[in-house]
Short mmCIF file of C-alpha atoms and ligand atoms in Angstrom, two decimals:
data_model
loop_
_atom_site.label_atom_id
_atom_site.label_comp_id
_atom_site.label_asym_id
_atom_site.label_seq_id
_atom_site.Cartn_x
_atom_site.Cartn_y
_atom_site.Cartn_z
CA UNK A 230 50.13 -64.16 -117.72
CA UNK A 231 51.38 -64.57 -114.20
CA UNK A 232 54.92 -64.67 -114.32
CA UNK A 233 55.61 -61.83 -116.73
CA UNK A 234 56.27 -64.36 -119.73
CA UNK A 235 53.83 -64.38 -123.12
CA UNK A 236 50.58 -63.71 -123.06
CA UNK A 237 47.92 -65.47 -124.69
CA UNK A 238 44.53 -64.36 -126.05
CA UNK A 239 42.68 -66.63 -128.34
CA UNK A 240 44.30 -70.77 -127.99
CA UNK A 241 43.80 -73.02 -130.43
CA UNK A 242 43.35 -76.43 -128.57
CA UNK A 243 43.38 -79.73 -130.26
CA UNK A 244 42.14 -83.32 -129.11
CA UNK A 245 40.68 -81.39 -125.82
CA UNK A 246 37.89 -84.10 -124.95
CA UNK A 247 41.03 -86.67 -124.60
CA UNK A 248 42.53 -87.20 -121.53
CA UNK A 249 45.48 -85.38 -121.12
CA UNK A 250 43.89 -82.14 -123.41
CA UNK A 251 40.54 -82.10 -120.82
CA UNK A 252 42.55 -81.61 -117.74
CA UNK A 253 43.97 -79.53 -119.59
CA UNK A 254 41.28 -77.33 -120.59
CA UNK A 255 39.98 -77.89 -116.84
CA UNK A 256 42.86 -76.59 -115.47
CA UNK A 257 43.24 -73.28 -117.49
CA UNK A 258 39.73 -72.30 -116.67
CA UNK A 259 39.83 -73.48 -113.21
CA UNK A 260 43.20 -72.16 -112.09
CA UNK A 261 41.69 -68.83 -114.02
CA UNK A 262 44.39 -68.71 -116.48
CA UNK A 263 44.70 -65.30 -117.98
CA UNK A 264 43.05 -65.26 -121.71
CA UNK A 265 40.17 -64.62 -124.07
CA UNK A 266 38.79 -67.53 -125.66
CA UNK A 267 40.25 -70.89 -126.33
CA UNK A 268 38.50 -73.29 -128.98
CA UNK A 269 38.49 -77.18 -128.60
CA UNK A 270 39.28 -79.19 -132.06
CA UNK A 271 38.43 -82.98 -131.52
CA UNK A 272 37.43 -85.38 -134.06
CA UNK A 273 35.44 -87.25 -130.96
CA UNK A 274 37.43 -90.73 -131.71
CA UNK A 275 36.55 -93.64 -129.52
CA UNK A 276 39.46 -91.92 -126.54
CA UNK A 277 37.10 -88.32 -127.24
CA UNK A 278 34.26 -88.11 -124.58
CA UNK A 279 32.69 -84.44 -123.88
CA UNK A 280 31.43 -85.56 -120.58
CA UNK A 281 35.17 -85.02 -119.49
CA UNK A 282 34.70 -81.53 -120.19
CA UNK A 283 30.92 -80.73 -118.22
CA UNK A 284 31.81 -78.72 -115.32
CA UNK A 285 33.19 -75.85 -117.95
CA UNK A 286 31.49 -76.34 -120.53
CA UNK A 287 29.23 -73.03 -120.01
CA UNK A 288 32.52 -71.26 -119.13
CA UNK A 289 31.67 -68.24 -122.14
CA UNK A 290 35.38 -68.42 -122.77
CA UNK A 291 35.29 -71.73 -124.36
CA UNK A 292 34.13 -73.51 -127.40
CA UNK A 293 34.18 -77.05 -128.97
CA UNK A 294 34.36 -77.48 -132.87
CA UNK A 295 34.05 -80.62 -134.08
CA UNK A 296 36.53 -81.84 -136.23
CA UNK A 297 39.87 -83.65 -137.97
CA UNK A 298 42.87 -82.17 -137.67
CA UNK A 299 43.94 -82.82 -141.17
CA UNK A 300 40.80 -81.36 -142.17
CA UNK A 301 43.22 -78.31 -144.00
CA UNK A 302 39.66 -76.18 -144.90
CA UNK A 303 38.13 -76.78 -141.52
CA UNK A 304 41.69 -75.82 -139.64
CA UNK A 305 41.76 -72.74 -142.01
CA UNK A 306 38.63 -71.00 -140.71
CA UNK A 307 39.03 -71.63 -137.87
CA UNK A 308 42.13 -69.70 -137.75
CA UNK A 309 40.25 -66.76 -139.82
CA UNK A 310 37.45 -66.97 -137.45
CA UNK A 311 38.78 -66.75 -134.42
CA UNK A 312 42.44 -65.33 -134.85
CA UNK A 313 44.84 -67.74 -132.89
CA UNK A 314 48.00 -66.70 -131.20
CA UNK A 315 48.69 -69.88 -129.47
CA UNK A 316 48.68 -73.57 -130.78
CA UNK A 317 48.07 -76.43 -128.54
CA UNK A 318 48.34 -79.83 -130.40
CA UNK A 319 47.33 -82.64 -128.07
CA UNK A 320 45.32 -84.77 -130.72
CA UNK A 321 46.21 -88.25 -131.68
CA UNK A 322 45.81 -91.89 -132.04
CA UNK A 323 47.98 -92.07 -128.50
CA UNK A 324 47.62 -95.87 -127.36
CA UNK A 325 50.70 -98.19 -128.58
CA UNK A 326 49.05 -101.62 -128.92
CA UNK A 327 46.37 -100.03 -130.81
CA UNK A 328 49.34 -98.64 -133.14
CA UNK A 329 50.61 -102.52 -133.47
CA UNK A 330 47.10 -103.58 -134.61
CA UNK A 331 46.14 -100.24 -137.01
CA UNK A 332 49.38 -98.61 -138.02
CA UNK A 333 48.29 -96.25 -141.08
CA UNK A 334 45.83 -94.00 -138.74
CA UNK A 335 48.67 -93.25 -136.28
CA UNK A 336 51.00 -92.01 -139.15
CA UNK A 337 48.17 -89.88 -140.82
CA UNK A 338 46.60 -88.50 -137.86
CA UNK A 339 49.94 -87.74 -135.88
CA UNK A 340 51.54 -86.61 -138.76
CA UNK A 341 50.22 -85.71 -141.34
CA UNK A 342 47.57 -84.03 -138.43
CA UNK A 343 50.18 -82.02 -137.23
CA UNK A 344 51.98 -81.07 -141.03
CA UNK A 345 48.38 -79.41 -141.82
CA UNK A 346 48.05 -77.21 -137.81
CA UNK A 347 51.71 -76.26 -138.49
CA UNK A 348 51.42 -75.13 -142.10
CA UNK A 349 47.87 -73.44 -141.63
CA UNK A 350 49.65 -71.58 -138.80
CA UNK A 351 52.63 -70.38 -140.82
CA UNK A 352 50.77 -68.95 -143.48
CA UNK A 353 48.08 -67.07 -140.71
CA UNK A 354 50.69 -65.96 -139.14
CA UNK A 355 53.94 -64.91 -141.15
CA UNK A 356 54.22 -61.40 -142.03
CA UNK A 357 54.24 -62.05 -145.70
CA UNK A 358 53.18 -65.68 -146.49
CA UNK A 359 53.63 -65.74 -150.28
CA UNK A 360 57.38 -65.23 -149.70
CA UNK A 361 59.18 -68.33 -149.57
CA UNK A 362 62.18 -66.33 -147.75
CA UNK A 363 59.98 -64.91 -145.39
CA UNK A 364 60.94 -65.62 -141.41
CA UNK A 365 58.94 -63.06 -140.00
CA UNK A 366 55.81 -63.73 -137.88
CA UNK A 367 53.39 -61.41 -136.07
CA UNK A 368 54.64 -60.94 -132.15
CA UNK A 369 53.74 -63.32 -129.63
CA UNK A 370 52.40 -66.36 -131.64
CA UNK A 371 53.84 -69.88 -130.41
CA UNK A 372 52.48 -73.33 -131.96
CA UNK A 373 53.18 -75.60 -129.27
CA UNK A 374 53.96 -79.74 -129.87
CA UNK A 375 52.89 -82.19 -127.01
CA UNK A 376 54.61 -85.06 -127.88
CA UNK A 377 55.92 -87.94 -125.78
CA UNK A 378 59.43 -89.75 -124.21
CA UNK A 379 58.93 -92.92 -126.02
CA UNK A 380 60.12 -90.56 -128.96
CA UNK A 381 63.70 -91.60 -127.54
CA UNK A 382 62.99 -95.35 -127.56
CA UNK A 383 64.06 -97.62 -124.57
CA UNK A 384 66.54 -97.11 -121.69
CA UNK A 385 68.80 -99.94 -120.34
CA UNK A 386 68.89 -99.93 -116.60
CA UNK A 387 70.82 -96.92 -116.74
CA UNK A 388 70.72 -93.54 -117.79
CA UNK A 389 67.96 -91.00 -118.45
CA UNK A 390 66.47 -89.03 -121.57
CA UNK A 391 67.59 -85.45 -121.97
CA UNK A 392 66.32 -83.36 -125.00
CA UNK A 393 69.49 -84.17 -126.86
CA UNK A 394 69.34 -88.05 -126.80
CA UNK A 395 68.56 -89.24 -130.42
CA UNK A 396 65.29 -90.67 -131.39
CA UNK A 397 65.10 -93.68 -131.81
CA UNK A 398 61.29 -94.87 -131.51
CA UNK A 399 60.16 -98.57 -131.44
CA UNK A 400 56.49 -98.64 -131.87
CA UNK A 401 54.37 -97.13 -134.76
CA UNK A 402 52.83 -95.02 -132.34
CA UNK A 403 56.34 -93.57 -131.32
CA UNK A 404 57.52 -93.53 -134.60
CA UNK A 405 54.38 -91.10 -135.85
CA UNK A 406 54.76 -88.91 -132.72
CA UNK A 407 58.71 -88.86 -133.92
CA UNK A 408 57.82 -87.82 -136.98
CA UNK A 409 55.80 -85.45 -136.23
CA UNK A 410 58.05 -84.09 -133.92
CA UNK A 411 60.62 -83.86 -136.98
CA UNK A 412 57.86 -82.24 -138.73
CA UNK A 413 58.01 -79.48 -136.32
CA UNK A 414 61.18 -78.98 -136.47
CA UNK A 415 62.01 -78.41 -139.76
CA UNK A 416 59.08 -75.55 -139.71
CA UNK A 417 61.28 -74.11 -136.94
CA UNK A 418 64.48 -74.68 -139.29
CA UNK A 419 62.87 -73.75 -142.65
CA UNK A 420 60.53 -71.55 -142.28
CA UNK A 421 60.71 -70.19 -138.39
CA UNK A 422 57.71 -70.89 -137.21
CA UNK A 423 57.80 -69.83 -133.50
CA UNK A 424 57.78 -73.76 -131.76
CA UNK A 425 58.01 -75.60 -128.85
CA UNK A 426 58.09 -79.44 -128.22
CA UNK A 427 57.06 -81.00 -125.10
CA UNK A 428 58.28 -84.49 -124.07
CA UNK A 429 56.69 -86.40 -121.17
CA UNK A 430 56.35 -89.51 -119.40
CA UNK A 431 53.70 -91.11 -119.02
CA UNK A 432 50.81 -89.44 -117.13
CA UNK A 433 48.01 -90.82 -114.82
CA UNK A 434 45.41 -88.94 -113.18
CA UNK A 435 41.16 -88.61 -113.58
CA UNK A 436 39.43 -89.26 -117.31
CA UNK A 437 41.84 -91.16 -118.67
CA UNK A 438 40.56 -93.88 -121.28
CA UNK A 439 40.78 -97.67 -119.09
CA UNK A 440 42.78 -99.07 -122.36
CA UNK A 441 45.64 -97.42 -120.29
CA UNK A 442 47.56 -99.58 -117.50
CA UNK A 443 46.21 -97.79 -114.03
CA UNK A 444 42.56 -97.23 -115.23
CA UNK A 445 42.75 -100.41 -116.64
CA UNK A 446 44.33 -102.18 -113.85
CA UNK A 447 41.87 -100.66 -111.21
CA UNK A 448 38.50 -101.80 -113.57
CA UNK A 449 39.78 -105.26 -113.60
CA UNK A 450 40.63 -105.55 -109.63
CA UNK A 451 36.92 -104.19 -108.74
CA UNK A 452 35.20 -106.65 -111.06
CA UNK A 453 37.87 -109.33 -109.90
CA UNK A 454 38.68 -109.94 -113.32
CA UNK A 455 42.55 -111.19 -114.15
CA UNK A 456 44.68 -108.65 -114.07
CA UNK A 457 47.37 -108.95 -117.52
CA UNK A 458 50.23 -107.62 -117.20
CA UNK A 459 52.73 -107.93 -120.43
CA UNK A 460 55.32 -110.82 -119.67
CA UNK A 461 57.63 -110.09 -116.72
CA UNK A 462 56.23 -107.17 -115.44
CA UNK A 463 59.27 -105.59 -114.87
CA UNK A 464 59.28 -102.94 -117.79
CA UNK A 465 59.74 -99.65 -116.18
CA UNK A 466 57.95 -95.98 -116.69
CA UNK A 467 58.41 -92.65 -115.28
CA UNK A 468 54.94 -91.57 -113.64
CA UNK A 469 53.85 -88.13 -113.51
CA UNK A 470 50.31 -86.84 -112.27
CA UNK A 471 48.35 -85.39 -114.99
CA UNK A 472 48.09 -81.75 -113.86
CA UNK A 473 51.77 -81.75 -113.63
CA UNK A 474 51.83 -82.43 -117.35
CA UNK A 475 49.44 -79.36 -117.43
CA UNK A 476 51.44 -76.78 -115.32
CA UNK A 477 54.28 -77.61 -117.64
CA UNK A 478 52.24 -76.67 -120.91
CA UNK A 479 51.29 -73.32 -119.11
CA UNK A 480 54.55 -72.92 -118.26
CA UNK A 481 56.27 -73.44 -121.40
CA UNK A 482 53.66 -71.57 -123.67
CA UNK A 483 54.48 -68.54 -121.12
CA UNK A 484 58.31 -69.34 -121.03
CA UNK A 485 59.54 -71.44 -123.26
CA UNK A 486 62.55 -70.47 -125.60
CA UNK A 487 61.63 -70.44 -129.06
CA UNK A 488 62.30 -73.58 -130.94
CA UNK A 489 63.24 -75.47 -127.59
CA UNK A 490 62.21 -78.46 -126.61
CA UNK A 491 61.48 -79.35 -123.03
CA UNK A 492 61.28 -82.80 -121.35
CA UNK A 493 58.73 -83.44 -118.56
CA UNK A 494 59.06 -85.53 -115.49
CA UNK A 495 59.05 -86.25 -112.43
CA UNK A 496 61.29 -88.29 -111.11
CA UNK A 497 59.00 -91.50 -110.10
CA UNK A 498 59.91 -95.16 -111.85
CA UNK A 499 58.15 -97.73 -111.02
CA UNK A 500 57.95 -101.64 -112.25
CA UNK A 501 54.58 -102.30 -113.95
CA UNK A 502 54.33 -104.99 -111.17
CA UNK A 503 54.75 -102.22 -108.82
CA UNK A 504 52.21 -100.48 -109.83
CA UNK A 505 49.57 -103.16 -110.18
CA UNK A 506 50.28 -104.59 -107.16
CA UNK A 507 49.50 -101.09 -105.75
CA UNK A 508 46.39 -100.76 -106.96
CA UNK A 509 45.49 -104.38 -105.74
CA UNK A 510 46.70 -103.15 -102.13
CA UNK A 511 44.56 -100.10 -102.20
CA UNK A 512 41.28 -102.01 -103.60
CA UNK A 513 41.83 -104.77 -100.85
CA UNK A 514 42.61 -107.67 -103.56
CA UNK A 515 44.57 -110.58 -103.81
CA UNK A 516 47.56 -110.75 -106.12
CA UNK A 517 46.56 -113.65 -107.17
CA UNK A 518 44.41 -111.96 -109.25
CA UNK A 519 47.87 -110.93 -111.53
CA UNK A 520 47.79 -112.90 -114.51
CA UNK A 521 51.49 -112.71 -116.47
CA UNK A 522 49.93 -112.30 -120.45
CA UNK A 523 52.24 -112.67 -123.43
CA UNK A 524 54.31 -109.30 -123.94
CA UNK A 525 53.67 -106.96 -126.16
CA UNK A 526 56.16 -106.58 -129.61
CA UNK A 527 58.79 -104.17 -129.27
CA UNK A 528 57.99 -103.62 -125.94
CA UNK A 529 60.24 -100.62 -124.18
CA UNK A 530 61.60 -102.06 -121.08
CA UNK A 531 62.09 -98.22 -119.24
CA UNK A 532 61.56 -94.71 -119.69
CA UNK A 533 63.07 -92.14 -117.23
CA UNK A 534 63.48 -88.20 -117.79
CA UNK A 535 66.00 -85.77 -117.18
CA UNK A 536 63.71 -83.09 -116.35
CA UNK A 537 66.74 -80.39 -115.03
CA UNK A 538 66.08 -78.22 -117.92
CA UNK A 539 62.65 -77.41 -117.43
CA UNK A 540 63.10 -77.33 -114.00
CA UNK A 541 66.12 -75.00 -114.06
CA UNK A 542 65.57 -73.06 -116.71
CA UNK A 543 61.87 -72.48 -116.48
CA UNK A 544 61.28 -72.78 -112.64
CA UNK A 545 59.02 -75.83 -113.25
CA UNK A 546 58.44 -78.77 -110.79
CA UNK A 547 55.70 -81.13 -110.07
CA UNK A 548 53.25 -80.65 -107.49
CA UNK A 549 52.33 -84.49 -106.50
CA UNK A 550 54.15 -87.02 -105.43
CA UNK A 551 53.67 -90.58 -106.75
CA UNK A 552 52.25 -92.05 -103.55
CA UNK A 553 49.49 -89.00 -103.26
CA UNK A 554 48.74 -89.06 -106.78
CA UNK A 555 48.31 -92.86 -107.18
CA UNK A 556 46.37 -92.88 -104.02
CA UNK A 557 44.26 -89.93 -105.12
CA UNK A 558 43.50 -91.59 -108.86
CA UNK A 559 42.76 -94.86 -107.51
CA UNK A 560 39.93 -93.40 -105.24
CA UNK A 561 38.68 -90.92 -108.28
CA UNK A 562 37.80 -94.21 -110.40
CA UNK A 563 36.45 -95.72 -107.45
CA UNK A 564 33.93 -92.87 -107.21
CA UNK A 565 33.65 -92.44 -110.97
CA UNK A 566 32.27 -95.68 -111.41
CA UNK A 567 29.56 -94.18 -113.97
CA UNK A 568 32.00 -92.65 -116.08
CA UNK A 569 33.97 -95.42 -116.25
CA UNK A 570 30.89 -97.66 -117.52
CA UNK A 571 29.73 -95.68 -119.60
CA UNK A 572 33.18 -95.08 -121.28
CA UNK A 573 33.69 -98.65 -121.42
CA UNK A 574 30.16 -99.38 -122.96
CA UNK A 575 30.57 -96.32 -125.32
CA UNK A 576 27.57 -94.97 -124.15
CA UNK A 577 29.20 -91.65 -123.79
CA UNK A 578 29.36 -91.33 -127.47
CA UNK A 579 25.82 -91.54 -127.72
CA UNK A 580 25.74 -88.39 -125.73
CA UNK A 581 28.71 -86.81 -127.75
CA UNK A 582 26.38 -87.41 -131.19
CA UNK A 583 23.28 -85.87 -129.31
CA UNK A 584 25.06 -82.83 -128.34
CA UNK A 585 27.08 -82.11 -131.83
CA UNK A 586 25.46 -84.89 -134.33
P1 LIG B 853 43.76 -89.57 -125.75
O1 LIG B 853 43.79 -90.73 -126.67
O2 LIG B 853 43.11 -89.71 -124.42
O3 LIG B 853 43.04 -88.33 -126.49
C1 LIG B 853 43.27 -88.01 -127.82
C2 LIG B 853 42.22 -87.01 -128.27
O4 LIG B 853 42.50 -86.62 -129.64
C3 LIG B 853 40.79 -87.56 -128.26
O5 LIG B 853 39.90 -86.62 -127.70
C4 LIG B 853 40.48 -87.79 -129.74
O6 LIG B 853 39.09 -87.67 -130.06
C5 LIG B 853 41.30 -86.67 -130.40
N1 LIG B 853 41.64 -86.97 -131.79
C6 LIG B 853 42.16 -88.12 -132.32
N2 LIG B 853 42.32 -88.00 -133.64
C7 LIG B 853 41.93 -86.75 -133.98
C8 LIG B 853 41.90 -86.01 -135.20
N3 LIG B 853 42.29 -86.58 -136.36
N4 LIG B 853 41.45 -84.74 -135.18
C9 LIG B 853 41.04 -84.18 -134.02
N5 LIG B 853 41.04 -84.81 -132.84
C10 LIG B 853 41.49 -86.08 -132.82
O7 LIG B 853 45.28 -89.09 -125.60
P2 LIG B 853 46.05 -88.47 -124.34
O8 LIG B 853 46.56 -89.56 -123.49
O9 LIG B 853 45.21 -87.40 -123.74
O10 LIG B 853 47.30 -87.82 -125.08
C11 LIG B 853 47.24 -86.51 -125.61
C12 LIG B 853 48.57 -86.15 -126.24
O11 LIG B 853 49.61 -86.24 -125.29
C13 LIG B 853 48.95 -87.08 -127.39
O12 LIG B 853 49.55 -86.30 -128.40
C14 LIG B 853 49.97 -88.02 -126.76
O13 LIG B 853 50.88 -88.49 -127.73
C15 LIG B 853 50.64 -87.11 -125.76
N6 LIG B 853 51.22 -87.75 -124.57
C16 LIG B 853 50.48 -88.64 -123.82
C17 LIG B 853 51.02 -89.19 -122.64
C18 LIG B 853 50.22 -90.14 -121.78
O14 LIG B 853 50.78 -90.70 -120.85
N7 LIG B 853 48.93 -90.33 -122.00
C19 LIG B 853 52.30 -88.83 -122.25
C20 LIG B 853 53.04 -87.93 -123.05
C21 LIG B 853 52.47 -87.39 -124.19
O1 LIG B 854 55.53 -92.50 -122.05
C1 LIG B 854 54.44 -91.75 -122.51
C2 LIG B 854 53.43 -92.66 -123.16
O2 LIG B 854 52.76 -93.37 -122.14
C3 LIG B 854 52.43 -91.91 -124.04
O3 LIG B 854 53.13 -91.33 -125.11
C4 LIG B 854 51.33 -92.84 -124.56
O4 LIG B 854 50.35 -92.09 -125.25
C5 LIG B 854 50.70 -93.54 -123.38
O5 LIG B 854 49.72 -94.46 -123.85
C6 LIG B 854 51.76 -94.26 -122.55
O6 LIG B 854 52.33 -95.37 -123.27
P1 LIG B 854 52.65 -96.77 -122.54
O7 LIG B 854 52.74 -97.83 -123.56
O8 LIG B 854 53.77 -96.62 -121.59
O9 LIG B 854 51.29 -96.89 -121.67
P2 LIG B 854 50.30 -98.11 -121.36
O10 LIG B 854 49.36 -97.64 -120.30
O11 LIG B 854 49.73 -98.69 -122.59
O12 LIG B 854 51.27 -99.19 -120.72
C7 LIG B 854 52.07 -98.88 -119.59
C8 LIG B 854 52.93 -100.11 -119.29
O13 LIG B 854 52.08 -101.16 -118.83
C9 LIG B 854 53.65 -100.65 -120.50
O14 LIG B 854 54.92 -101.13 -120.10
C10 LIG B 854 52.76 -101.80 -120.97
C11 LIG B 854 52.16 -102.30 -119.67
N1 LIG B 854 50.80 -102.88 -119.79
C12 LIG B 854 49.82 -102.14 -120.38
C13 LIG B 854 48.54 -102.64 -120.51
C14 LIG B 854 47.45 -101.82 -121.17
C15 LIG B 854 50.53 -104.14 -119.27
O15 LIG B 854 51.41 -104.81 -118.71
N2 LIG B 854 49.27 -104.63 -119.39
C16 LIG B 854 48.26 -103.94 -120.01
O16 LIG B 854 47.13 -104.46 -120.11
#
């Protein structure tokens, strides 16, 4: 590693051809990250597209299996094969009004998902697995939790999250990442299963899947197509540029206290109105195009993160600021228009079932 912490050979990534797990996987080859081989685990969902993942694909350090996370056989050789000593889960069902409309696969594939990585890395890597008693795991291994702030529910006009504020999700989608987070907990408690848990707001940046607010917002304004934005418009989220999210990871997995958990942010609120009307700016549209929809249930009305202990403890800060970033993003979709088509036809997963059936 760079800054004397942990080092890391062979990384076990999960849901890497999502958004947030490609930049990822981008930005530990690109930045030339210190390590031997990391392996990609995605089931290729509809929110899984390879093409995120072309320009290091060839990289001879990296490898895509396809695959479920709660597949418990699959998981297992995989481990035998290839010998992880780090854990990266960023695989789920991650978009909340999907969760309102299909509960059931959030809960199974953020939870029980995680319940089989965590287990399947406990037995790999304690010293002696067939004792129940046994705390005792081979040096250096970390399983590492990306999980989200909506874990903490919703925030009056006041006050921020900090990693002791009790959970208290609202959606089904929070709720699974929740419990999954509680799931990794009690293999830190019970069995002491070298953990982190990552909590962060909510991210923008390139490849991200336009069922999310900024792709979504910028699709519509090109095409000139109504722009909805949930009732008021006046809910509030904590922005943070993707690659932020990513220099966290790295810096946690090299860092990070055992068991700890580590909020990530940035600083940057804005109204959802504020941020479409943005975009609209940038693209040269009317606002008239804004179209007030009817609100989504259980709606959180604002995030914001007390980021002072990764920051202080861990030396971590963000890179972008909101105005670069969004300006930046905006302009990537505008010149991605063929990625965003063919993510919004599907035909990328015609290419995903050429290249792995
Ligand atoms: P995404 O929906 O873009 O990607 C999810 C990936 O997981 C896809 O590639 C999908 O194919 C894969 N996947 C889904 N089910 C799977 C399964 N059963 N087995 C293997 N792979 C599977 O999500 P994202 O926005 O990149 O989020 C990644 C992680 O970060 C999630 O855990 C999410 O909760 C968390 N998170 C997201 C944000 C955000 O703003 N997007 C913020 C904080 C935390
Ligand atoms: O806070 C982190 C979370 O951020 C992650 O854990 C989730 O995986 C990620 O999807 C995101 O959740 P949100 O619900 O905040 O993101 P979304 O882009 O769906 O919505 C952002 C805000 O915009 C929210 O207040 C709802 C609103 N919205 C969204 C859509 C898609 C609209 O007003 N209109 C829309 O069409």
């Amino acid at each position: 590693g760079s800054g004397g912490g942990r080092y890391m050979k062979r990384i076990l990534i999960t849901g890497g051809a999502g958004f947030i797990g490609s930049n990822f996987i981008r930005y530990i080859i690109k930045s030339q990250k210190n390590f031997e081989l990391l392996v990609n685990l995605d089931l290729l969902t509809y929110a899984g597209n390879l093409e995120n993942l072309q320009s290091i694909e060839s990289d001879s350090r990296y490898m895509f299996a396809k695959g479920d996370v709660r597949d418990r056989t699959l998981v297992e050789k995989l481990f035998e094969t290839y010998d992880f000593d780090t854990v990266v889960h960023f695989a789920a069902e991650s978009h909340v009004d999907r969760s309102i409309i299909e509960p059931e696969l959030f809960l199974t594939t953020n939870i029980v998902g995680t319940q089989t990585l965590l287990d399947v890395a406990k037995r790999h890597w304690n010293l002696s697995p067939k004792d129940k008693y046994s705390q005792e795991y081979r040096a250096g291994v970390r399983y590492l939790q990306v999980s989200t702030d909506e874990v903490y529910g919703a925030l009056g006009t006041a006050g921020f999250f900090t990693e002791t504020t009790p959970l208290s999700p609202n959606s089904p989608y929070s709720a699974s990442k929740a419990g999954a987070d509680m799931i990794v907990r009690a293999y830190y408690e019970t069995y002491g299963l070298p953990v982190n848990i990552t909590r962060c707001s909510n991210n923008y940046g390139p490849y991200q899947f336009p069922e999310k607010l900024i792709p979504l917002m910028v699709h519509h304004a090109q095409r000139n197509v109504a722009l909805p934005v949930y009732g008021d418009g006046m809910q509030i989220r904590d922005w943070l540029h993707v690659s932020d999210h990513c220099s966290a990871i790295w810096t946690v997995l090299e860092s990070g206290r055992v068991g700890e958990v580590y909020n990530v942010g940035g600083n940057n609120e804005r109204t959802n109105i504020e941020i479409v009307k943005c975009i609209l700016r940038e693209l040269g549209r009317p606002e008239s195009l804004i179209e007030h929809v009817k609100d989504r249930p259980g709606h959180d009305r604002r995030y914001a993160i007390d980021n002072t202990k990764i920051t202080t403890q861990l030396g971590w800060k963000p890179f972008y600021t909101f105005e670069v970033g969004i300006h930046e993003t905006i302009q990537w979709y505008l010149n991605h228009q063929t990625w965003v088509e063919r993510v919004t036809s599907g035909a990328y997963r015609k290419y995903c079932q050429e290249m792995y059936g």
